[in-house]
Coordinates of C-alpha atoms and ligand atoms in Angstrom, one line a residue:
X1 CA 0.0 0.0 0.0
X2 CA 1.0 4.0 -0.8
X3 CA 1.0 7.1 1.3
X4 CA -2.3 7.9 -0.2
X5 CA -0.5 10.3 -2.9
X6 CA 0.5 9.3 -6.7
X7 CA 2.6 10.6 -8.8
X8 CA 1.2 14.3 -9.0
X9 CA 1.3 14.5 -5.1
X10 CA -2.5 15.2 -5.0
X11 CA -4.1 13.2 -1.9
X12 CA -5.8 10.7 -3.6
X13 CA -9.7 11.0 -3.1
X14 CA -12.2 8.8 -5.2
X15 CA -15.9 8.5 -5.4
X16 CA -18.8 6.4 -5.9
X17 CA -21.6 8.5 -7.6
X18 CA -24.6 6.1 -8.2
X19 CA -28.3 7.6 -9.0
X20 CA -31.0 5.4 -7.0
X21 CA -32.8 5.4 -10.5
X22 CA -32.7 1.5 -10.1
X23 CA -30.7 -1.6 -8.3
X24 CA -27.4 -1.4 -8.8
X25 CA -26.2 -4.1 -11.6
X26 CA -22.9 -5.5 -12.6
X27 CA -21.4 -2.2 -14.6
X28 CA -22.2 -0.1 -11.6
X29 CA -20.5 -2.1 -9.4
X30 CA -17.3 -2.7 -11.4
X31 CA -16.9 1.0 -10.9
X32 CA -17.5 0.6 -7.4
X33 CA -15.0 -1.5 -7.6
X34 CA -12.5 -0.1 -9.7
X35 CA -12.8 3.4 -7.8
X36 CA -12.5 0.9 -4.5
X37 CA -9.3 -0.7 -5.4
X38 CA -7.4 2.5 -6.5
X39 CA -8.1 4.1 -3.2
X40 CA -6.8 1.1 -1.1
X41 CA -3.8 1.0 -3.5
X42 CA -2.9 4.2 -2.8
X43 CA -4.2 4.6 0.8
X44 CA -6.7 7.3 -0.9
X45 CA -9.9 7.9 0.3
X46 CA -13.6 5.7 -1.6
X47 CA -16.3 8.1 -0.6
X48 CA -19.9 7.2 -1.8
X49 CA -22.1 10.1 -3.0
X50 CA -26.0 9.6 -4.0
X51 CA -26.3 11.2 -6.9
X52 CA -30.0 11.8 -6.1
X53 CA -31.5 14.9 -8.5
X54 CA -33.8 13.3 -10.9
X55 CA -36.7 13.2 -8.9
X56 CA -38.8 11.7 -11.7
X57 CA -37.0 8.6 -11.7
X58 CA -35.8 7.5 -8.4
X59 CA -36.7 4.3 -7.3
X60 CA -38.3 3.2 -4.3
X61 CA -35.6 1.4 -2.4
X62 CA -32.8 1.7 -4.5
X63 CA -30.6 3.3 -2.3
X64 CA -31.1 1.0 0.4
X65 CA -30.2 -2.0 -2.4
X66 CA -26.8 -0.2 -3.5
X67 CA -25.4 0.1 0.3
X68 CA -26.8 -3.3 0.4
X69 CA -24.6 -4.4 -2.1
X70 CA -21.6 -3.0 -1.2
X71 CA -21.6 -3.9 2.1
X72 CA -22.3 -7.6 1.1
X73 CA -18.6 -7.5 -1.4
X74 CA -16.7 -5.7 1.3
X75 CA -17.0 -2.1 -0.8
X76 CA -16.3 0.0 2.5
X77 CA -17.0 3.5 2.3
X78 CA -15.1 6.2 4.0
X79 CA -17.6 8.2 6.1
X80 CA -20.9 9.1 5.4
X81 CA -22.1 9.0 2.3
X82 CA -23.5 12.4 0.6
X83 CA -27.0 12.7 -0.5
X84 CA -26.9 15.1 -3.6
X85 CA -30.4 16.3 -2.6
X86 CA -29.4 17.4 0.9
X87 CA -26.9 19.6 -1.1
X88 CA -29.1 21.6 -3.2
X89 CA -28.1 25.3 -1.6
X90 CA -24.3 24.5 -2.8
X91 CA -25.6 24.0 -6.4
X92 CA -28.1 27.1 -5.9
X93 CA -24.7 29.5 -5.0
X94 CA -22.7 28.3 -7.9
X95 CA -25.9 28.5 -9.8
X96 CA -25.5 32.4 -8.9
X97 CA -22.2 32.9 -9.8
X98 CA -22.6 31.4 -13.4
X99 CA -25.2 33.9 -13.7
X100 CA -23.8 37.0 -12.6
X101 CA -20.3 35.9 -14.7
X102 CA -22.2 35.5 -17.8
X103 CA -21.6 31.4 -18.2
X104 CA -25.2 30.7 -17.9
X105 CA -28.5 32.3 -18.7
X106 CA -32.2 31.5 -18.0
X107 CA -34.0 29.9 -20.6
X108 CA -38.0 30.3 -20.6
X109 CA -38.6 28.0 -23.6
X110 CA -41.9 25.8 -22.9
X111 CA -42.2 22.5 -23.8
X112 CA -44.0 23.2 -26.8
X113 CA -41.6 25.4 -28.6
X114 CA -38.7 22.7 -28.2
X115 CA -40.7 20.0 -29.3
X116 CA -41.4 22.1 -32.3
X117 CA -36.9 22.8 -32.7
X118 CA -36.2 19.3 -32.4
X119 CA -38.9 18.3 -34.8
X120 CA -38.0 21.2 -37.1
X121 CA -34.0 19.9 -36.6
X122 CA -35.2 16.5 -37.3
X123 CA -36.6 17.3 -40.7
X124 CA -33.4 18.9 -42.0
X125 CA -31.5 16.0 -40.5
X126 CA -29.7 18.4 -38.3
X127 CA -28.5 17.1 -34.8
X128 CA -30.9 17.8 -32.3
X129 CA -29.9 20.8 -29.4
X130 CA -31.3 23.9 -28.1
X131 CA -31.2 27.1 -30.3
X132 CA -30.0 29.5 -28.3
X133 CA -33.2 31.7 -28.1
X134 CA -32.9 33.0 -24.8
X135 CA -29.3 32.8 -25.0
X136 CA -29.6 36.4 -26.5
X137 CA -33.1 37.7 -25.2
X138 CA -32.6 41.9 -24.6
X139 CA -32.4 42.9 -20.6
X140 CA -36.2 44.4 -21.0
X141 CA -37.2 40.5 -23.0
X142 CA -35.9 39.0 -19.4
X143 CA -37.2 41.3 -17.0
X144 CA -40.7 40.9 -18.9
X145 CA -40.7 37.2 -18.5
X146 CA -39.3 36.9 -15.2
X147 CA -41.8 39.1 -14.4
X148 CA -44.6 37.1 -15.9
X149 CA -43.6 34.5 -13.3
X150 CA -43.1 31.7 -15.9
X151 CA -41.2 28.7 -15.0
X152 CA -37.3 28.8 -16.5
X153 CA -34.4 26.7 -16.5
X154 CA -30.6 27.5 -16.6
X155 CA -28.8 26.7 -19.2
X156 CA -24.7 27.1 -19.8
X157 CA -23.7 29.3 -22.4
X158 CA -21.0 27.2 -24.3
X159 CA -18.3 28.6 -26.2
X160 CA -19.6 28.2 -29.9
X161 CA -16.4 28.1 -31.4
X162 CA -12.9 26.2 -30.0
X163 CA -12.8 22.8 -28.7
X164 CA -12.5 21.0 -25.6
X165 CA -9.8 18.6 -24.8
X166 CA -8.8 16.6 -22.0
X167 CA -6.4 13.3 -21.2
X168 CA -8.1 10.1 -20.1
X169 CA -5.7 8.2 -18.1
X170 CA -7.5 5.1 -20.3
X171 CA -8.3 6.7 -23.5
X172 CA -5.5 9.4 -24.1
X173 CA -6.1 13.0 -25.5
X174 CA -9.5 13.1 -26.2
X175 CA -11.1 16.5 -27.9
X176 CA -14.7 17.6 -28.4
X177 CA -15.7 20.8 -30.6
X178 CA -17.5 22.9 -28.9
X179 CA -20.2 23.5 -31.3
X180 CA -21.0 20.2 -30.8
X181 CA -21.9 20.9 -27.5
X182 CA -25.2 22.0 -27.1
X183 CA -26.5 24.6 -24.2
X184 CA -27.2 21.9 -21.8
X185 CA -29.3 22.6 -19.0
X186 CA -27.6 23.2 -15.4
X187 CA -30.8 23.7 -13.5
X188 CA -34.0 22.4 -13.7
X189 CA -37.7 24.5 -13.3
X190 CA -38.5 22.0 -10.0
X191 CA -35.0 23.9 -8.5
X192 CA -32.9 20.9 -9.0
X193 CA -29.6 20.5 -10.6
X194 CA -29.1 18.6 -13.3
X195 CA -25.9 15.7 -13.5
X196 CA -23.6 18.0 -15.6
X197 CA -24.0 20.7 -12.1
X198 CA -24.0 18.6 -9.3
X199 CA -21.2 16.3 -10.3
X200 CA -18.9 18.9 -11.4
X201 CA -19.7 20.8 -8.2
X202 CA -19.2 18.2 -5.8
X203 CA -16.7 16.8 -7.2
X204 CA -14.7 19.9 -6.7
X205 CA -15.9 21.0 -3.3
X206 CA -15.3 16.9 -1.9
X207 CA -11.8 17.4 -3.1
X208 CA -12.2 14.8 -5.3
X209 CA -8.4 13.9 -7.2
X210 CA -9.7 10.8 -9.8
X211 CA -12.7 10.6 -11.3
X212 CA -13.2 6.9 -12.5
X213 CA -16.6 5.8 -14.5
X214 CA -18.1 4.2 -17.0
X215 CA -17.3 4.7 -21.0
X216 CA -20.6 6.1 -21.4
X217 CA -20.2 9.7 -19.3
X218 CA -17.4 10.0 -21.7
X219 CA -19.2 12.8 -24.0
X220 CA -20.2 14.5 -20.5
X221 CA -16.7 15.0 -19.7
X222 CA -16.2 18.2 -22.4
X223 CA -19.1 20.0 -20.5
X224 CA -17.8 19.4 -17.4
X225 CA -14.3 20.6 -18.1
X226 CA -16.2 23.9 -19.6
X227 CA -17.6 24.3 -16.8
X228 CA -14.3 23.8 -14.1
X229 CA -13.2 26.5 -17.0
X230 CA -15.6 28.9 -16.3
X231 CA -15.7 28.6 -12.6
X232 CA -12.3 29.0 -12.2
X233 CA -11.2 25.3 -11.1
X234 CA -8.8 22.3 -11.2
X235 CA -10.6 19.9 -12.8
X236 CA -9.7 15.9 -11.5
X237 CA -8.4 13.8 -13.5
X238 CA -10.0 11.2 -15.6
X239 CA -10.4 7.9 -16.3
X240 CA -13.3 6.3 -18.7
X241 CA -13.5 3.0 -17.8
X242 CA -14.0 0.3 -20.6
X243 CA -18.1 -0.7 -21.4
X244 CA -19.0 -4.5 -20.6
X245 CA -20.6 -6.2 -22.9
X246 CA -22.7 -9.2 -22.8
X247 CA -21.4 -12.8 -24.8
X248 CA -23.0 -11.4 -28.3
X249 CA -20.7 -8.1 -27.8
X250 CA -23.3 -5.9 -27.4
X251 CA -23.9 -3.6 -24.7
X252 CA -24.8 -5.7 -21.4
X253 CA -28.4 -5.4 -20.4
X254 CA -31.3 -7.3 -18.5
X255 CA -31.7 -9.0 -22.3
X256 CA -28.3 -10.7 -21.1
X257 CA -29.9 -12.2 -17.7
X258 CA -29.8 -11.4 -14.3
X259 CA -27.8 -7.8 -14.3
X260 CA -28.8 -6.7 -10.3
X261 CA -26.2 -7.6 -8.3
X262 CA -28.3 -8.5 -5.1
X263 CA -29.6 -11.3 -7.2
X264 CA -26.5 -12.6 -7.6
X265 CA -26.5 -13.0 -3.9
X266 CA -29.8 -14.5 -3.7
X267 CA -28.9 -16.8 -6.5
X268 CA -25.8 -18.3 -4.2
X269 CA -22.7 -16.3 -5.4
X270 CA -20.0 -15.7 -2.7
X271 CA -18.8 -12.0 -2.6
X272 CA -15.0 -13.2 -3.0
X273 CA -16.0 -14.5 -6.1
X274 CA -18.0 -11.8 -7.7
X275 CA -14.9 -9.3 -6.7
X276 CA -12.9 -11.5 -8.1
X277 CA -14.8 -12.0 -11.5
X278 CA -15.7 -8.0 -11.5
X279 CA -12.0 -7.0 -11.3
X280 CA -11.0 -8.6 -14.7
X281 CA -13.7 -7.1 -16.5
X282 CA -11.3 -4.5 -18.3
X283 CA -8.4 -5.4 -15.9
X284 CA -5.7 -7.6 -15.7
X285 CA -2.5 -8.1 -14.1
X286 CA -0.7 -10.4 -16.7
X287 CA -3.8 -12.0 -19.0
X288 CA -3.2 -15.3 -17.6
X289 CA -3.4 -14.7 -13.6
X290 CA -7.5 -15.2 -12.6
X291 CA -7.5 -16.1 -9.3
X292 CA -6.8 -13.0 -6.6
X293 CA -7.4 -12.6 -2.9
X294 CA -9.0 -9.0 -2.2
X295 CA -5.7 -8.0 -0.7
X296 CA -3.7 -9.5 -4.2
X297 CA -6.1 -7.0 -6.2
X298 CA -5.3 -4.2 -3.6
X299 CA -1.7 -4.8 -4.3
X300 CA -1.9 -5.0 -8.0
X301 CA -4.5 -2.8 -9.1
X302 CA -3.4 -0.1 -11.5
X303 CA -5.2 1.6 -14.0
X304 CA -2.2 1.2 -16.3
X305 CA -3.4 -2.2 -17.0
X306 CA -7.1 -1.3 -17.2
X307 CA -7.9 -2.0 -21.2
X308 CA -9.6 0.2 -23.7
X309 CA -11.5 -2.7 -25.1
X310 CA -14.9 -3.5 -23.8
X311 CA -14.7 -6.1 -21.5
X312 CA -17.1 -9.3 -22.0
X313 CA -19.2 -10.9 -18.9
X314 CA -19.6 -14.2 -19.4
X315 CA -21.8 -15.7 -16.7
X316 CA -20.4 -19.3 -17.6
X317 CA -17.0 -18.3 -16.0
X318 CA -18.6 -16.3 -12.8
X319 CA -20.5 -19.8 -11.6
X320 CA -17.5 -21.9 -12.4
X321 CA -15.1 -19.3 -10.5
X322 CA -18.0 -19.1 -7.9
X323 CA -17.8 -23.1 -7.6
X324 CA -13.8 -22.6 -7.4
X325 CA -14.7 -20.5 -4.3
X326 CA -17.0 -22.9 -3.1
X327 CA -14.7 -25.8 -2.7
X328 CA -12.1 -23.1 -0.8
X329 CA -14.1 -23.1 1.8
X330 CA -13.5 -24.8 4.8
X331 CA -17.1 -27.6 5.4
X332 CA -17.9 -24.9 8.8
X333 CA -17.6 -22.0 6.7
X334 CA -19.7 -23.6 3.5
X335 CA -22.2 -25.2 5.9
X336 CA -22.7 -21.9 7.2
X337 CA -23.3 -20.4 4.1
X338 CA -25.1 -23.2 2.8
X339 CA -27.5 -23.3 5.7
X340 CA -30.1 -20.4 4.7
X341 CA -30.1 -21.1 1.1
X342 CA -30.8 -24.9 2.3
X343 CA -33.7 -23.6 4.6
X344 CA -35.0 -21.2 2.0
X345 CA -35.0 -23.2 -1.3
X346 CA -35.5 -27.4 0.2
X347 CA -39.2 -28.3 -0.3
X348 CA -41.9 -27.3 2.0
X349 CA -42.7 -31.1 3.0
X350 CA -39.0 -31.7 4.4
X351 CA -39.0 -30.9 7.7
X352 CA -38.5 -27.3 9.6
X353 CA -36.0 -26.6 11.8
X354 CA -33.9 -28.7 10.0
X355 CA -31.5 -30.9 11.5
X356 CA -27.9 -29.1 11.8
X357 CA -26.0 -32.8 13.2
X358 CA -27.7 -34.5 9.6
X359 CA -26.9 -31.2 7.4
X360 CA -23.5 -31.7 8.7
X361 CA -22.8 -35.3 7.4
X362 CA -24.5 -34.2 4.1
X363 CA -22.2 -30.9 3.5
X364 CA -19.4 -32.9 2.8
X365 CA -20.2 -34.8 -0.2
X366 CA -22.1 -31.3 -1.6
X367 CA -19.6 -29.4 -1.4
X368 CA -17.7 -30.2 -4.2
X369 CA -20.2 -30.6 -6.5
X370 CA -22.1 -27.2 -6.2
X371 CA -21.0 -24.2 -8.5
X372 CA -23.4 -21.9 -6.1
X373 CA -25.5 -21.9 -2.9
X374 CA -28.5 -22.6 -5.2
X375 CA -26.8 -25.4 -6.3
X376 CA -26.8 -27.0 -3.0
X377 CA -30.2 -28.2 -2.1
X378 CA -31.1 -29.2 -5.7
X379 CA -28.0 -31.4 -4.8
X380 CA -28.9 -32.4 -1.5
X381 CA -32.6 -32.4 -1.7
X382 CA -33.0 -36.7 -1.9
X383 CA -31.0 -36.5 1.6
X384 CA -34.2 -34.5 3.2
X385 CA -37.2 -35.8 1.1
X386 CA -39.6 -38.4 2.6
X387 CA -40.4 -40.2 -0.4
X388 CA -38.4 -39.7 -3.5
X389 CA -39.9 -39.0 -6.9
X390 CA -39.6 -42.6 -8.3
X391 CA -40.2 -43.4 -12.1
X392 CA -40.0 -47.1 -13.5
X393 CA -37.8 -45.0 -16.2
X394 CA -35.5 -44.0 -13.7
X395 CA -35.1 -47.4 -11.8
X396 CA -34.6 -49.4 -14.8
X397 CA -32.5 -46.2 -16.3
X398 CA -29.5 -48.6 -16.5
X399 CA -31.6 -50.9 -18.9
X400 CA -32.1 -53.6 -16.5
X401 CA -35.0 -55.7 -16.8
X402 CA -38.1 -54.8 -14.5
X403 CA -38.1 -58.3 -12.5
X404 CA -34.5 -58.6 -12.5
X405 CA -34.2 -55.4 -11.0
X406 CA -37.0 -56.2 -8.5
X407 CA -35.3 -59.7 -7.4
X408 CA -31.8 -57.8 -7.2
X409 CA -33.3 -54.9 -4.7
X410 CA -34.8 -57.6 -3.1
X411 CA -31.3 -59.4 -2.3
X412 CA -30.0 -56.1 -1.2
X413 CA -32.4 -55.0 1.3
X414 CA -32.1 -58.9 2.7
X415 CA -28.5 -58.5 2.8
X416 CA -28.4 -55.5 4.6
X417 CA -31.1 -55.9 6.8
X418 CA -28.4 -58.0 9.0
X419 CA -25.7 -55.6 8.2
X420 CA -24.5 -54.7 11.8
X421 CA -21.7 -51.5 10.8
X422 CA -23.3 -49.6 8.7
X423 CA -20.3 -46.9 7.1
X424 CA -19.4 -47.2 3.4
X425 CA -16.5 -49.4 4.0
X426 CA -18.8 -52.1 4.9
X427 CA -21.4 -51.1 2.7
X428 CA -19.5 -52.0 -0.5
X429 CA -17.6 -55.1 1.2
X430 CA -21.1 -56.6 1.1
X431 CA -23.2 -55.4 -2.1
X432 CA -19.8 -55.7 -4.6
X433 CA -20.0 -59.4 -4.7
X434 CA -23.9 -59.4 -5.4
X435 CA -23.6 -58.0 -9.0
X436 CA -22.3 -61.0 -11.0
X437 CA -24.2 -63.4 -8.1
X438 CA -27.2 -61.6 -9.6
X439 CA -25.6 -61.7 -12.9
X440 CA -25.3 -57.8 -13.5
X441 CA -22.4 -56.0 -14.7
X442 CA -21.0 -53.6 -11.5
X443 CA -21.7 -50.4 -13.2
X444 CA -25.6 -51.6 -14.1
X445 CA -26.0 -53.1 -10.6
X446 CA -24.6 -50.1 -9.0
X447 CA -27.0 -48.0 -11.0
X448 CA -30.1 -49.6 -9.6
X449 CA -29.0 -48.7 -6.7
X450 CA -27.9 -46.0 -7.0
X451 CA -31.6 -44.9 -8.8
X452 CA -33.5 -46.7 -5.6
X453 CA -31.5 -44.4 -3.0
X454 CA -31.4 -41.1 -4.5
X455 CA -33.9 -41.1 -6.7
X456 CA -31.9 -40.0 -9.7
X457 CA -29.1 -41.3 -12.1
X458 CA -25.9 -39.0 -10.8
X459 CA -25.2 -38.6 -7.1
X460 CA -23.0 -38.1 -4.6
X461 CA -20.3 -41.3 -4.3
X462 CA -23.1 -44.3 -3.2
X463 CA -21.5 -46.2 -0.5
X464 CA -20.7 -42.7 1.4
X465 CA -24.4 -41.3 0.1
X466 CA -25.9 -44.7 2.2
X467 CA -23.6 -44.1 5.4
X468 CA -25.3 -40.5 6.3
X469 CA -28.9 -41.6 4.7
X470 CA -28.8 -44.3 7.7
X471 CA -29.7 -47.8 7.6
X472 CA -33.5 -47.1 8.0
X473 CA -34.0 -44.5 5.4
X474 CA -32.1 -46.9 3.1
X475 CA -34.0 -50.0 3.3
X476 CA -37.0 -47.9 3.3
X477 CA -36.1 -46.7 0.1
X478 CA -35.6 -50.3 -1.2
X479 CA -38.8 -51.4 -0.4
X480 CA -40.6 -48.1 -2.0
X481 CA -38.3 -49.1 -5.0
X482 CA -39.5 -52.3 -5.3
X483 CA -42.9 -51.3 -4.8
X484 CA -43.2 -49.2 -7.3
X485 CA -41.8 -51.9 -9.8
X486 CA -44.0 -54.3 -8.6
X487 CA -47.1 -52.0 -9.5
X488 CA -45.9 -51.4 -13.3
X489 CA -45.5 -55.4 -13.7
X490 CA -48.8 -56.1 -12.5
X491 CA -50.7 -53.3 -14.7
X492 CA -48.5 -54.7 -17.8
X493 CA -50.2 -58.2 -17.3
Ligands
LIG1 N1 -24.7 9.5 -11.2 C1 -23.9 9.0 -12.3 C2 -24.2 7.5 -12.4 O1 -25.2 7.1 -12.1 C3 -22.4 9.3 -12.0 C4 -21.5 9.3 -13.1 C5 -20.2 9.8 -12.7 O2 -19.5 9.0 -12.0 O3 -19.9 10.9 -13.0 O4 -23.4 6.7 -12.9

């Protein structure tokens, strides 16, 4: 870790800016991320501001969701965390100045009359932006409509001529003309600020040295170095990070699947894992390394090796890291984590409180076979259930004929009736011999059985499977076996 300073000497100071306009899904988070790490490398400052102005489309609950989430992958904040709209006097004052210097005017336009621009813009095939008709209304024009007591807005006046250039610690030199620009609005009629204002003002009053986000702000960043211009101050510096895109390259959306992150917690991923997975989406210490610690990424993080290419999620490679994870665990730790996804998602008829000694012996042969805490009681379910969801398909699944397989489960429940240890040792000492007494090839005999126990055709290893089922469960099982066989021969003659 640094002294909190790089290169320049600036104290390093990043932020989190999300809008509670909805949950917080895997590109917001990377930046979390992103801004996260580069803080901790440098023993900066991550401070987490809620960019809440757009009152129109704030979501109920969405703030609550996006400290939710960070709080779940370890995103700490330092401090408290801003609220934009508790704010709104800063943004009024600088609102003032703007005025009084000349960078901004009041613009009275209804709705109407720019609907009628941008349709008239539309027709010649012109790019769609304001047309500057209050920009150059008279003093008397002004004082008439102020007086009028009609609702206005504040625009910024933007040089019409020069351009607007800027480095991108990703992208390089990046320029903009300004006649491009458009006299984007600063403040709103409801008295609200609009992104361009508060971001560039709070960014500059919370000190902040690195401003990290997604690609797409990157045709925001000219208007906010205009206005750092105009008001007189040291812009941060920048860094646009690379866009994620979803397996058919396009821009990742819900048409990709599951994009909120606190459904990737409900659908069993481990926060290690999803840190892990988000950090190489657009960086990369050395293109081979994939697995790091939270500390490792700390250490390595740079933005030097954060690529201008988009970077692709591919939800394939975040289970099978997640299942990596999994089997890292120690059995306490995945037990414990296993536990509420096993008392949430096993079916209703299976037994509440379940029974922590049982869950126990069961955790160990789940373990390595789930890719996620989903994962687990869809394994583990047969363990739990009462009667098992028997099919003569299934028991004669390794194409054993119905009485053979009858007369075989038959044999085993006899032989293990007077079974006195019951672990698997002893287990396959005495049902190995029975296949070719019952004239069955091991992997067809095993098959039965292992159909009549779990109730499906992949498990768990058997013998170990029968040891923590318990003797009476299994030869219950048998017999429920063999009755169901016994029904289908009797309805075939
Ligand atoms: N509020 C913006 C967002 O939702 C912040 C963009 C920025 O970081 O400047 O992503």
């Amino acid at each position: 870790m640094q002294s909190g300073k790089q290169e320049s000497d600036i104290p390093i100071k990043v932020r989190f800016a999300p809008s509670p306009t909805g949950y917080p899904h895997i590109g917001n988070i990377r930046t979390a991320l992103f801004n996260w790490l580069f803080a901790r490398h440098y023993g900066g400052r991550f401070i987490l501001r809620i960019e809440d102005t757009d009152t129109a489309r704030k979501v109920e609950g969405a703030t609550q969701t996006i400290l939710d989430s960070l709080i779940w992958l370890g995103l700490n904040w330092d401090g408290k965390p801003y609220f934009q709209s508790q704010r709104l006097h800063l943004y009024h004052e600088v609102i003032q100045r703007l005025l009084q210097e000349g960078h901004a005017y009041r613009c009275y336009c209804s709705r109407q009359r720019l609907e009628k621009v941008r349709q008239e813009q539309m027709r010649q095939k012109q790019p769609p932006r304001y047309d500057h008709h209050c920009r150059y209304l008279s003093d008397q024009e002004r004082s008439k409509l102020e007086a009028s007591g009609i609702n206005s807005v504040v625009r910024f006046k933007t040089p019409l001529e020069g351009e607007t250039s800027f480095c991108d610690l990703i992208r390089g030199q990046i320029s903009f003309q300004n006649g491009t620009l458009d006299d984007f609005i600063l403040l709103k009629s409801d008295g609200y600020p609009t992104y361009h204002l508060a971001n560039v003002v709070d960014d500059h009053s919370m000190n902040i040295s690195h401003v990290l986000r997604a690609d797409e702000w990157l045709s925001s960043t000219p208007k906010h170095m205009l206005l750092y211009q105009s008001l007189g101050w040291q812009p941060p510096q920048f860094a646009h990070l690379p866009m994620i895109l979803g397996p058919d390259k396009s821009k990742l959306s819900k048409r990709h699947g599951t994009t909120a992150i606190t459904e990737y917690k409900e659908q069993g991923y481990l926060p290690q894992a999803m840190i892990n997975y988000l950090a190489l989406l657009g960086w990369s210490l050395d293109d081979k390394t994939e697995f790091f610690s939270q500390e490792e990424l700390v250490k390595n993080f740079s933005l030097e090796r954060v690529g201008k290419a988009g970077a692709i999620f591919n939800k394939e490679k975040l289970t099978w890291m997640n299942g990596v994870y999994i089997r890292q665990l120690s059995l306490e730790e995945f037990t414990q984590q296993a536990l509420p996804f096993l008392n949430r998602d096993l079916p209703a008829s299976v037994k509440r409180p379940l029974d922590n000694n049982y869950i126990r012996q069961v955790m160990p042969l789940i373990q390595e076979r789930a890719r996620t805490l989903v994962d687990v009681s869809q394994l583990a379910d047969f363990f739990f259930l009462e009667e098992l969801p028997y099919s003569t398909t299934l028991l004669l699944s390794s194409k054993i004929e119905a009485s053979v397989a009858m007369h075989s489960l038959r044999i085993v429940q006899v032989t293990l009736q007077s079974l006195s240890t019951w672990d698997a040792a002893s287990l396959e000492i005495s049902l190995r011999p029975l296949a070719p007494e019952l004239g069955l090839s091991t992997r067809k005999f095993f098959g039965l059985l292992r159909s009549a126990i779990t109730g499906r055709t992949a498990s768990p290893p058997l013998f170990q499977t029968m040891e923590v089922l318990g003797k009476k469960r299994c030869l219950q099982r048998f017999a429920n076996s063999q009755k169901v066989l016994s029904n289908s021969l009797m309805e075939k003659s």
